[in-house]
């Protein structure tokens, strides 16, 4: 026989538990709504509060069950000991949560965790009394109760569920969620203690100067920037999408050891930067970076080093602040990865969108067409949404633990902490949805017609602006001399270094571990388009450009060069940057820099010339381009690399002399 005390909610304990259950229930949905609708990048706590309130709600219901319904018996109820043990564990979990988030000065998270203790204590009190074999209602002093016999199959199923299924099912559910929450709390507390911000932070503005947040700049050998007599540029490193500053710290550190200032930047929400405000135009992020550098007296001129998506941020920085830029390096960068992949795979929606994009803007006011397949965009956005919601649970940390070959090893623990905190997936989600293709859109406004003509002649779907000219005459940056006349699509004083990894453009499916024929065709198409993309960059961004293929095995990285080469071979990357923008004489000899495993001795081994053909027939007054590509295969200390030099000429029908761009 079961006893269901209908007056339980009118008792002090029952009424209190009902009120707490309602509060936790409402708070759960309030925080979920805030996390999905607000304009500030989610500060982790909304999702954290959501999970804490879910655990609290389940605890309230469990305690209410213990107080209101129990099976009468005349013997000792050993089963109640499991309730007592479970409740004690939840109290211990609550103490860990309070301590872990309290150590991080997250007072609201600690206060919400206190609400776990109250229902757990009530459950302990009443289950302990029930061990004596008395009906719980008598212990509560509630005289009015109603006995229920299992007089129907539905009622029998309900009582059976409450007796046999409800307790263990919700014990396990709540235990798992709470256990993941406390592990994350303790990990974050440990990270907070071990890894304080290594760089400096600057307050930058957002929301039309209505709001502000701290942006983190991690600089090496930065003291020299205060010496106005020093003329060497400062290297600014922009990380790939979804990667904090720790992914490029090895390169920045190597540049610092060579005597140059190098700063790697945490965009909003990554690493040690505070969450920014969204929607936020990419221009605002770039301007915030520039203002933060000025506030910290990190002086230019700057050499921008963009890795992956960071290269797109670098290009936008050039358009906004060209007068402060001495050079640009793009490392495995594509203007928009998803568009490139969709075009390579010949997806119908993407093709239609690109056709519209090639003629945009028509009157300066039309919105650009969608840049990617909407279904693919939604799928990725939904995936990031799910991961950001689960980010306060510790098991998410295991998703980002595979960093084989990461250098320098002393920062590996820091790096894992930065991609395992509560902010990481919030930043990934908002950068994808909040800027993402908007970076690509905003660069359209700076496009030159001459650049567009060259790309259209090459039948290349993506568009981007050339680097700004900014000046005329001769400009010397490091060892690079450039003559500017300001008339062509690529007459810029800004030198460029392009580096692509061999595995990203290698069409050998066997080498990639691809065995399926359809997957192989997709990979080969993508590899070819990636390679062609670099050629298009080469021909249109600036008239002073060098393209390198990162290939072969070196001491730093004894494997074929993969897209992770920036954090697998940072010394090699640093040497290429210094050799290109400062000069090969500036590269320390092995005796001067023992940690460097690569020197800069270069010998040419073969030359191949390729001249593309075209049936293009220009009309009167139309501008077109002719190209001649020379591919040099060279060796650097036994390591092969490829240098591609392209002579580009633009002609207008009726002109007798071509305008040579390089």
XYZ file of C-alpha atoms in Angstrom:
662
model
C 0.000 0.000 0.000
C 1.224 3.502 -0.882
C 0.571 6.623 1.079
C 0.162 9.816 -0.895
C -0.102 12.708 1.549
C -2.297 15.252 -0.150
C -1.414 17.886 2.448
C 2.341 17.709 1.867
C 2.551 20.988 -0.036
C 0.909 22.744 2.909
C 3.668 21.675 5.245
C 6.715 23.882 5.728
C 9.106 21.474 3.991
C 6.684 20.649 1.174
C 5.770 24.260 0.414
C 9.429 25.274 0.463
C 10.395 22.516 -1.971
C 7.553 23.384 -4.347
C 8.676 27.037 -4.364
C 12.280 26.058 -5.030
C 11.255 23.679 -7.826
C 9.278 26.454 -9.523
C 12.197 28.886 -9.126
C 14.675 26.430 -10.630
C 12.286 25.554 -13.458
C 11.707 29.196 -14.414
C 15.411 30.073 -14.062
C 16.386 27.211 -16.378
C 14.343 28.608 -19.268
C 15.190 32.237 -18.508
C 18.921 31.560 -18.768
C 18.439 29.428 -21.856
C 16.538 32.281 -23.492
C 19.149 34.853 -22.498
C 21.930 32.709 -23.915
C 20.159 32.479 -27.276
C 18.884 36.031 -27.686
C 21.188 38.569 -26.107
C 23.617 40.695 -28.095
C 26.590 40.123 -25.842
C 28.727 37.108 -26.580
C 27.539 34.548 -24.041
C 29.705 34.763 -20.941
C 29.430 31.040 -20.234
C 27.489 31.715 -17.061
C 24.091 31.683 -18.714
C 24.609 28.121 -19.865
C 26.338 27.315 -16.593
C 23.373 28.713 -14.627
C 21.053 26.726 -16.879
C 22.727 23.435 -15.919
C 22.962 24.333 -12.216
C 19.227 25.064 -12.147
C 18.423 21.821 -13.945
C 20.280 19.862 -11.269
C 18.540 21.930 -8.581
C 15.114 21.254 -10.091
C 15.704 17.497 -10.110
C 16.905 17.638 -6.489
C 13.738 19.525 -5.505
C 11.488 16.923 -7.136
C 13.440 14.094 -5.518
C 13.166 15.662 -2.065
C 9.454 16.322 -2.577
C 9.003 12.680 -3.518
C 10.783 11.552 -0.357
C 8.686 13.873 1.808
C 5.291 13.195 0.261
C 5.266 9.517 -0.669
C 6.839 6.513 0.930
C 5.906 2.875 1.316
C 4.812 1.916 4.819
C 6.577 -1.043 6.369
C 7.266 -2.538 9.763
C 10.913 -3.313 9.071
C 14.106 -1.290 8.615
C 14.187 0.352 5.146
C 17.756 -0.288 3.964
C 16.775 1.219 0.605
C 16.655 4.591 2.307
C 20.407 4.414 2.857
C 20.876 4.892 -0.882
C 18.862 8.119 -0.698
C 21.012 9.281 2.185
C 24.285 8.408 0.392
C 23.118 10.093 -2.826
C 22.046 13.252 -0.987
C 25.371 13.463 0.878
C 27.254 13.165 -2.432
C 25.179 16.002 -3.932
C 25.986 18.193 -0.923
C 29.707 17.483 -1.431
C 29.320 18.335 -5.137
C 27.658 21.619 -4.178
C 30.576 22.489 -1.891
C 33.038 21.833 -4.738
C 30.971 24.025 -7.060
C 30.853 26.837 -4.505
C 34.597 26.636 -3.950
C 35.564 26.207 -7.624
C 33.575 29.127 -9.000
C 34.105 31.193 -5.867
C 37.868 30.953 -6.462
C 37.241 32.412 -9.928
C 35.177 35.231 -8.350
C 32.041 33.952 -10.064
C 29.686 34.819 -7.200
C 26.354 34.092 -8.973
C 27.469 30.549 -9.874
C 28.450 29.939 -6.252
C 25.122 31.265 -4.953
C 23.094 29.083 -7.319
C 25.147 26.065 -6.221
C 24.053 26.672 -2.613
C 20.491 25.807 -3.666
C 21.585 22.183 -4.168
C 22.281 21.791 -0.461
C 18.775 22.613 0.819
C 16.730 19.865 -0.932
C 19.544 17.363 -0.340
C 19.424 18.084 3.422
C 15.636 17.736 3.508
C 15.880 14.383 1.716
C 18.488 13.196 4.237
C 16.359 14.198 7.222
C 13.197 12.440 6.091
C 14.810 9.332 4.677
C 16.772 8.921 7.896
C 13.555 9.065 9.892
C 11.918 6.591 7.532
C 14.589 4.009 8.314
C 12.830 3.259 11.591
C 9.949 1.788 9.642
C 7.433 4.554 10.355
C 5.368 6.180 7.675
C 7.007 9.472 6.777
C 3.774 11.390 7.283
C 3.813 10.598 11.019
C 7.341 11.951 11.270
C 6.147 15.147 9.574
C 3.198 15.466 11.925
C 0.754 15.382 9.028
C -2.276 13.436 10.185
C -4.264 13.652 6.988
C -3.287 11.131 4.375
C -5.090 9.003 1.870
C -4.234 5.348 1.227
C -4.255 4.318 -2.442
C -4.644 0.766 -3.581
C -3.425 -0.191 -7.027
C -6.983 -0.516 -8.235
C -6.197 0.102 -11.914
C -3.457 -0.905 -14.339
C -2.499 2.735 -14.951
C -2.169 3.434 -11.221
C -0.224 0.237 -10.785
C 2.208 1.288 -13.527
C 2.586 4.731 -11.964
C 3.378 3.378 -8.497
C 5.705 0.807 -10.006
C 7.567 3.570 -11.846
C 7.846 5.689 -8.713
C 9.129 2.768 -6.698
C 11.485 1.055 -9.138
C 12.393 3.460 -11.953
C 12.206 7.038 -10.703
C 14.845 6.833 -7.918
C 17.720 5.128 -9.787
C 17.003 6.880 -13.114
C 17.175 10.380 -11.679
C 20.007 9.496 -9.312
C 22.129 8.578 -12.305
C 20.997 11.554 -14.421
C 21.660 14.132 -11.738
C 24.889 12.497 -10.618
C 26.344 12.550 -14.149
C 25.389 16.186 -14.822
C 26.603 17.378 -11.435
C 29.825 15.370 -11.699
C 30.635 16.971 -15.082
C 29.854 20.412 -13.654
C 32.148 20.031 -10.658
C 34.985 18.617 -12.769
C 34.762 21.670 -15.021
C 34.582 23.973 -11.990
C 37.706 22.412 -10.473
C 39.570 22.425 -13.796
C 38.718 26.068 -14.376
C 39.780 26.969 -10.848
C 43.090 25.204 -11.448
C 43.515 26.943 -14.832
C 42.692 30.283 -13.199
C 45.447 29.705 -10.666
C 48.092 28.321 -13.045
C 47.514 30.409 -16.162
C 46.977 34.114 -15.512
C 46.950 36.340 -18.577
C 50.533 36.292 -19.920
C 50.158 39.481 -21.955
C 48.473 42.836 -21.584
C 44.832 43.787 -22.018
C 43.400 46.938 -23.530
C 39.885 48.294 -23.265
C 38.323 48.488 -26.727
C 34.959 49.911 -27.723
C 31.967 48.156 -29.260
C 28.320 48.865 -30.054
C 29.088 52.299 -31.498
C 31.227 53.130 -28.467
C 28.351 52.340 -26.087
C 30.092 49.287 -24.628
C 33.622 48.104 -24.019
C 35.560 44.951 -23.233
C 39.176 43.900 -22.640
C 41.207 42.512 -25.544
C 44.357 40.495 -24.851
C 47.690 41.060 -26.631
C 50.465 38.544 -25.954
C 53.748 40.157 -26.989
C 57.349 38.965 -27.017
C 60.338 41.314 -26.962
C 57.901 44.242 -26.803
C 60.096 46.641 -24.793
C 61.954 47.715 -27.905
C 58.790 49.302 -29.306
C 59.314 52.162 -26.857
C 62.621 52.960 -28.574
C 61.777 55.215 -31.514
C 65.177 54.582 -33.065
C 64.280 50.961 -33.812
C 62.997 50.620 -37.400
C 62.171 46.930 -37.585
C 58.455 46.234 -37.963
C 56.322 44.565 -35.308
C 54.832 41.200 -36.233
C 51.102 40.883 -35.462
C 49.809 37.307 -35.487
C 46.129 36.539 -36.221
C 44.993 33.029 -35.327
C 42.730 30.714 -37.310
C 38.996 30.442 -36.700
C 38.235 28.834 -33.324
C 41.844 29.085 -32.100
C 43.154 31.208 -29.203
C 46.481 33.001 -29.135
C 48.204 29.883 -27.828
C 47.969 28.290 -31.297
C 50.565 30.770 -32.629
C 52.585 31.496 -29.506
C 55.451 29.312 -30.762
C 55.979 31.497 -33.824
C 55.682 34.693 -31.774
C 58.176 33.326 -29.260
C 60.627 32.354 -32.017
C 60.419 35.843 -33.533
C 61.026 37.349 -30.101
C 64.156 35.225 -29.645
C 65.440 36.567 -32.947
C 65.163 40.086 -31.552
C 61.893 41.197 -33.137
C 58.658 42.254 -31.493
C 55.839 39.785 -32.108
C 52.318 39.959 -30.692
C 49.615 37.337 -31.029
C 46.058 38.605 -30.571
C 43.052 37.044 -28.850
C 39.912 38.116 -30.688
C 36.749 38.597 -28.547
C 36.024 35.582 -26.355
C 39.200 33.653 -27.182
C 42.064 33.044 -24.794
C 42.198 35.832 -22.205
C 40.083 38.367 -24.112
C 36.709 39.203 -22.636
C 33.566 38.464 -24.635
C 32.699 41.176 -27.098
C 29.309 42.475 -28.143
C 27.321 41.115 -31.068
C 26.194 41.818 -33.647
C 29.523 43.547 -34.128
C 30.868 44.518 -37.535
C 34.229 42.986 -38.415
C 35.472 46.528 -39.035
C 34.843 47.260 -35.355
C 36.927 44.262 -34.274
C 39.814 45.340 -36.516
C 39.591 48.942 -35.315
C 39.537 47.657 -31.741
C 42.755 45.749 -32.383
C 44.402 48.861 -33.808
C 43.272 51.071 -30.917
C 44.402 48.466 -28.374
C 47.863 48.366 -29.939
C 48.097 52.150 -29.760
C 47.036 52.216 -26.102
C 49.730 49.686 -25.215
C 52.366 51.617 -27.189
C 52.946 48.632 -29.489
C 54.236 50.584 -32.416
C 54.195 49.921 -36.114
C 54.813 49.510 -38.874
C 53.202 46.071 -38.607
C 53.769 42.861 -40.492
C 50.447 41.010 -40.347
C 50.703 37.229 -40.106
C 47.349 35.566 -40.674
C 46.866 31.831 -40.205
C 43.770 30.362 -41.881
C 40.777 32.572 -41.149
C 43.180 34.915 -39.377
C 44.485 35.775 -42.838
C 41.076 37.210 -43.745
C 41.184 39.382 -40.628
C 44.675 40.466 -41.726
C 43.382 41.497 -45.148
C 40.592 43.507 -43.563
C 43.155 45.184 -41.282
C 45.144 46.164 -44.382
C 42.098 47.811 -45.941
C 41.375 49.760 -42.738
C 44.923 50.747 -41.712
C 47.200 50.351 -44.733
C 49.418 53.247 -43.635
C 50.562 51.164 -40.655
C 51.216 47.913 -42.534
C 54.709 46.961 -43.718
C 53.857 43.483 -44.992
C 51.393 40.623 -44.906
C 51.878 36.857 -44.603
C 48.940 34.546 -45.369
C 49.424 30.996 -44.089
C 46.984 28.501 -45.596
C 44.448 31.309 -45.976
C 41.368 31.360 -48.187
C 38.940 34.284 -48.478
C 36.055 32.038 -47.440
C 36.647 28.334 -46.845
C 33.023 27.257 -47.184
C 32.495 29.038 -50.504
C 35.670 27.506 -51.857
C 34.599 24.009 -50.796
C 31.074 24.416 -52.172
C 32.442 25.651 -55.481
C 34.969 22.803 -55.650
C 32.190 20.277 -54.997
C 30.029 21.983 -57.656
C 27.067 22.472 -55.322
C 24.144 24.005 -57.191
C 23.084 26.513 -54.527
C 26.613 27.750 -54.067
C 27.076 28.176 -57.830
C 23.916 30.266 -58.117
C 24.946 32.414 -55.183
C 28.396 32.989 -56.650
C 26.922 34.041 -59.972
C 24.971 36.704 -58.153
C 27.975 37.618 -56.072
C 30.133 38.261 -59.131
C 27.868 41.160 -60.161
C 27.269 42.582 -56.678
C 26.806 45.371 -55.778
C 24.597 46.540 -58.617
C 23.587 49.931 -57.270
C 25.515 50.046 -54.020
C 22.469 49.270 -51.898
C 21.597 45.643 -52.624
C 22.403 43.075 -49.965
C 24.842 40.417 -51.174
C 23.450 36.981 -51.960
C 23.967 34.111 -49.511
C 27.595 33.046 -49.635
C 27.232 29.409 -48.655
C 24.737 26.619 -48.939
C 22.078 27.634 -46.353
C 21.602 24.037 -45.208
C 25.342 23.573 -44.648
C 25.531 26.903 -42.839
C 22.609 25.937 -40.611
C 24.175 22.565 -39.847
C 27.457 24.099 -38.732
C 25.703 26.803 -36.742
C 23.534 24.199 -35.004
C 26.613 22.131 -34.177
C 28.362 25.103 -32.593
C 25.166 25.984 -30.722
C 25.069 22.511 -29.196
C 28.731 22.599 -28.202
C 28.463 26.031 -26.599
C 25.444 24.834 -24.590
C 27.426 21.841 -23.305
C 30.643 23.815 -22.746
C 30.197 24.079 -18.924
C 30.288 20.262 -18.740
C 33.782 18.834 -18.397
C 33.519 16.156 -21.095
C 33.724 18.903 -23.759
C 37.373 19.371 -22.826
C 38.160 15.984 -24.316
C 36.949 17.129 -27.746
C 39.931 19.462 -28.184
C 42.763 17.431 -26.710
C 44.341 16.097 -29.930
C 47.275 18.429 -30.597
C 49.964 16.022 -31.767
C 53.152 17.846 -32.648
C 52.181 21.043 -30.811
C 55.101 23.353 -30.062
C 56.388 24.731 -27.827
C 55.539 21.917 -25.449
C 55.682 24.141 -22.362
C 52.534 25.909 -23.581
C 50.548 22.782 -24.444
C 48.766 22.712 -21.080
C 47.890 26.384 -21.448
C 46.578 25.787 -24.945
C 44.372 22.883 -23.847
C 42.993 25.041 -21.045
C 42.124 27.841 -23.470
C 40.190 25.522 -25.795
C 38.454 23.842 -22.854
C 37.038 26.790 -20.927
C 33.417 27.916 -20.809
C 34.008 30.748 -23.278
C 35.636 28.818 -26.107
C 32.596 27.573 -28.030
C 30.748 30.802 -27.288
C 33.499 32.644 -29.170
C 33.503 30.105 -32.023
C 29.743 30.356 -32.441
C 29.585 34.137 -32.424
C 32.600 34.568 -34.673
C 30.989 32.225 -37.184
C 27.498 33.741 -36.992
C 28.482 37.220 -35.861
C 31.237 37.914 -38.387
C 32.030 34.842 -40.482
C 31.101 35.652 -44.044
C 30.541 39.289 -43.043
C 34.320 39.741 -43.182
C 34.203 38.626 -46.774
C 31.263 40.950 -47.513
C 32.916 44.014 -46.023
C 36.053 43.568 -48.120
C 33.943 43.897 -51.264
C 33.562 47.586 -50.592
C 37.276 48.088 -51.239
C 37.497 46.095 -54.472
C 39.121 47.641 -57.526
C 37.605 47.115 -60.949
C 41.014 46.052 -62.271
C 41.244 43.272 -59.668
C 37.724 42.170 -60.453
C 38.592 42.042 -64.171
C 41.585 39.804 -63.590
C 39.579 37.388 -61.462
C 36.685 37.380 -63.910
C 39.049 36.658 -66.792
C 40.422 33.701 -64.855
C 36.815 32.531 -64.270
C 37.518 32.576 -60.553
C 34.356 32.712 -58.420
C 35.613 34.469 -55.279
C 36.355 38.193 -55.206
C 38.482 40.357 -52.913
C 40.244 43.730 -52.993
C 43.912 44.210 -53.768
C 46.064 45.731 -51.058
C 45.720 49.526 -50.948
C 48.331 51.573 -52.792
C 48.678 54.224 -50.138
C 51.646 55.992 -51.728
C 53.627 56.417 -54.940
C 57.295 56.218 -55.773
C 59.683 53.673 -54.239
C 59.114 52.102 -50.852
C 61.639 49.947 -48.981
C 60.414 47.558 -46.288
C 63.153 45.396 -44.812
C 64.968 43.971 -47.831
C 62.017 44.524 -50.198
C 62.039 47.398 -52.696
C 58.788 48.216 -54.492
C 58.088 50.757 -57.230
C 54.563 52.146 -57.183
C 52.721 53.851 -60.043
C 49.210 53.489 -58.639
C 47.533 52.494 -61.904
C 47.156 48.733 -61.812
C 45.244 46.261 -59.685
C 48.248 45.241 -57.607
C 50.449 48.332 -57.364
C 50.869 48.313 -53.604
C 53.827 49.111 -51.394
C 52.870 46.164 -49.164
C 54.908 42.965 -49.754
C 53.153 39.619 -49.382
C 54.257 36.142 -48.361
C 51.987 33.185 -49.154
C 52.694 29.814 -47.536
C 50.612 26.738 -48.284
C 50.992 23.282 -46.743
C 51.727 20.393 -49.052
C 49.038 18.056 -47.688
C 46.309 20.667 -48.244
C 47.007 20.742 -51.990
C 48.191 17.151 -52.468
C 45.728 15.316 -54.730
C 47.192 11.905 -53.874
C 44.238 10.259 -52.138
C 46.335 7.355 -50.897
C 48.658 9.749 -49.107
C 45.613 11.353 -47.494
C 44.249 7.991 -46.350
C 41.188 8.317 -48.621
C 39.990 5.053 -50.167
C 36.424 5.814 -51.305
C 36.276 6.856 -54.978
C 33.695 9.622 -54.469
C 35.578 11.005 -51.469
C 38.753 10.915 -53.519
C 37.167 12.941 -56.331
C 35.919 15.518 -53.824
C 39.347 15.768 -52.226
C 41.138 16.134 -55.559
C 38.752 18.876 -56.614
C 39.257 20.700 -53.317
C 43.044 20.323 -53.444
C 43.139 21.783 -56.956
C 40.950 24.732 -55.987
C 43.067 25.436 -52.925
C 46.160 25.571 -55.080
C 44.454 27.779 -57.666
C 43.265 30.051 -54.872
C 46.841 30.790 -53.879
C 47.682 31.584 -57.485
C 44.761 34.004 -57.637
C 45.970 35.679 -54.449
C 49.421 35.801 -55.951
C 48.207 37.599 -59.065
C 45.900 40.144 -57.504
C 46.755 41.198 -53.951
C 50.024 43.068 -54.483
C 52.827 43.373 -57.003
C 55.458 42.164 -54.548
C 54.646 38.602 -53.611
C 56.367 35.315 -52.820
C 54.594 31.946 -52.741
C 56.148 29.103 -50.736
C 55.114 25.490 -50.447
C 55.690 24.128 -46.941
C 56.852 20.600 -47.691
C 59.177 17.845 -46.626
C 60.263 16.767 -43.169
C 62.373 18.826 -40.802
C 63.718 18.319 -37.293
C 60.831 20.289 -35.832
C 58.206 18.308 -37.712
C 59.278 14.895 -39.091
C 56.014 14.473 -41.036
C 54.679 15.891 -44.301
C 53.737 19.537 -43.846
C 50.055 19.696 -42.862
C 47.712 22.668 -42.273
C 48.829 22.620 -38.625
C 52.362 23.622 -39.614
C 52.016 26.964 -37.819
C 52.050 25.259 -34.433
C 54.048 22.191 -35.513
C 57.040 24.027 -37.012
C 57.014 27.549 -35.496
C 60.782 28.065 -35.845
C 60.552 27.360 -39.571
C 57.664 29.814 -39.959
C 59.555 32.498 -38.020
C 62.604 32.088 -40.272
C 60.480 32.471 -43.414
C 58.892 35.636 -42.013
C 62.192 37.246 -41.062
C 63.827 36.249 -44.341
C 60.992 37.742 -46.366
C 60.259 40.966 -44.487
C 63.558 41.796 -42.762
C 66.143 40.072 -44.961
C 68.050 36.794 -45.000
C 71.022 38.509 -43.353
C 68.819 39.096 -40.294
C 68.274 35.373 -39.706
C 70.532 34.187 -36.850
C 73.072 31.524 -37.699
C 72.669 28.143 -35.963
C 75.340 29.093 -33.442
C 73.438 32.274 -32.618
C 70.073 30.554 -32.305
C 70.532 26.961 -31.126
C 66.787 26.332 -31.005
C 66.416 26.960 -34.714
C 66.456 23.772 -36.763
C 66.339 25.404 -40.188
C 68.726 27.778 -41.925
C 68.091 29.952 -44.928
C 70.533 28.661 -47.511
C 68.635 28.323 -50.772
C 69.645 26.713 -54.075
C 67.588 26.463 -57.237
C 67.282 22.999 -58.727
C 64.919 23.300 -61.687
C 62.691 25.718 -63.549
C 59.471 25.082 -65.409
C 57.472 27.653 -67.374
C 53.746 27.365 -67.968
C 51.721 29.785 -70.069
C 47.940 29.410 -69.818
C 45.872 29.789 -72.941
C 42.469 31.373 -73.313
C 39.909 31.943 -76.047
C 38.800 35.184 -74.378
C 37.992 37.910 -76.922
C 37.862 41.419 -75.428
C 35.552 44.139 -76.627
C 36.622 47.719 -77.272
C 37.742 49.394 -74.059
C 37.568 46.220 -71.966
C 40.472 45.392 -69.641
C 41.876 41.879 -69.507
C 44.950 40.131 -68.214
C 47.621 37.826 -69.563
C 49.806 35.754 -67.267
C 53.012 33.809 -67.398
C 53.763 31.579 -64.416
C 57.298 30.410 -63.593
C 57.583 27.637 -61.003
C 60.927 27.299 -59.196
C 61.603 24.112 -57.251
C 64.243 24.965 -54.671
C 65.951 23.394 -51.689
C 66.449 24.925 -48.244
C 68.981 22.838 -46.324
C 67.781 19.742 -48.100
C 64.098 20.601 -47.688
C 62.251 21.134 -51.006
C 59.976 24.104 -51.528
C 58.277 25.717 -54.494
C 58.391 29.380 -55.455
C 55.885 30.528 -58.061
C 56.477 33.820 -59.852
C 53.784 35.187 -62.143
C 54.150 38.061 -64.564
C 50.771 39.715 -65.048
C 49.987 42.255 -67.732
C 46.764 44.166 -68.127
C 45.714 45.530 -71.483
C 42.883 47.701 -72.694
C 41.796 47.193 -76.302
C 43.376 49.936 -78.355
C 46.443 50.363 -76.120
C 49.736 49.448 -77.702
C 51.706 48.966 -74.482
C 50.696 46.626 -71.681
C 50.816 47.845 -68.112
C 53.183 45.439 -66.341
C 52.076 44.752 -62.802
C 55.130 42.849 -61.677
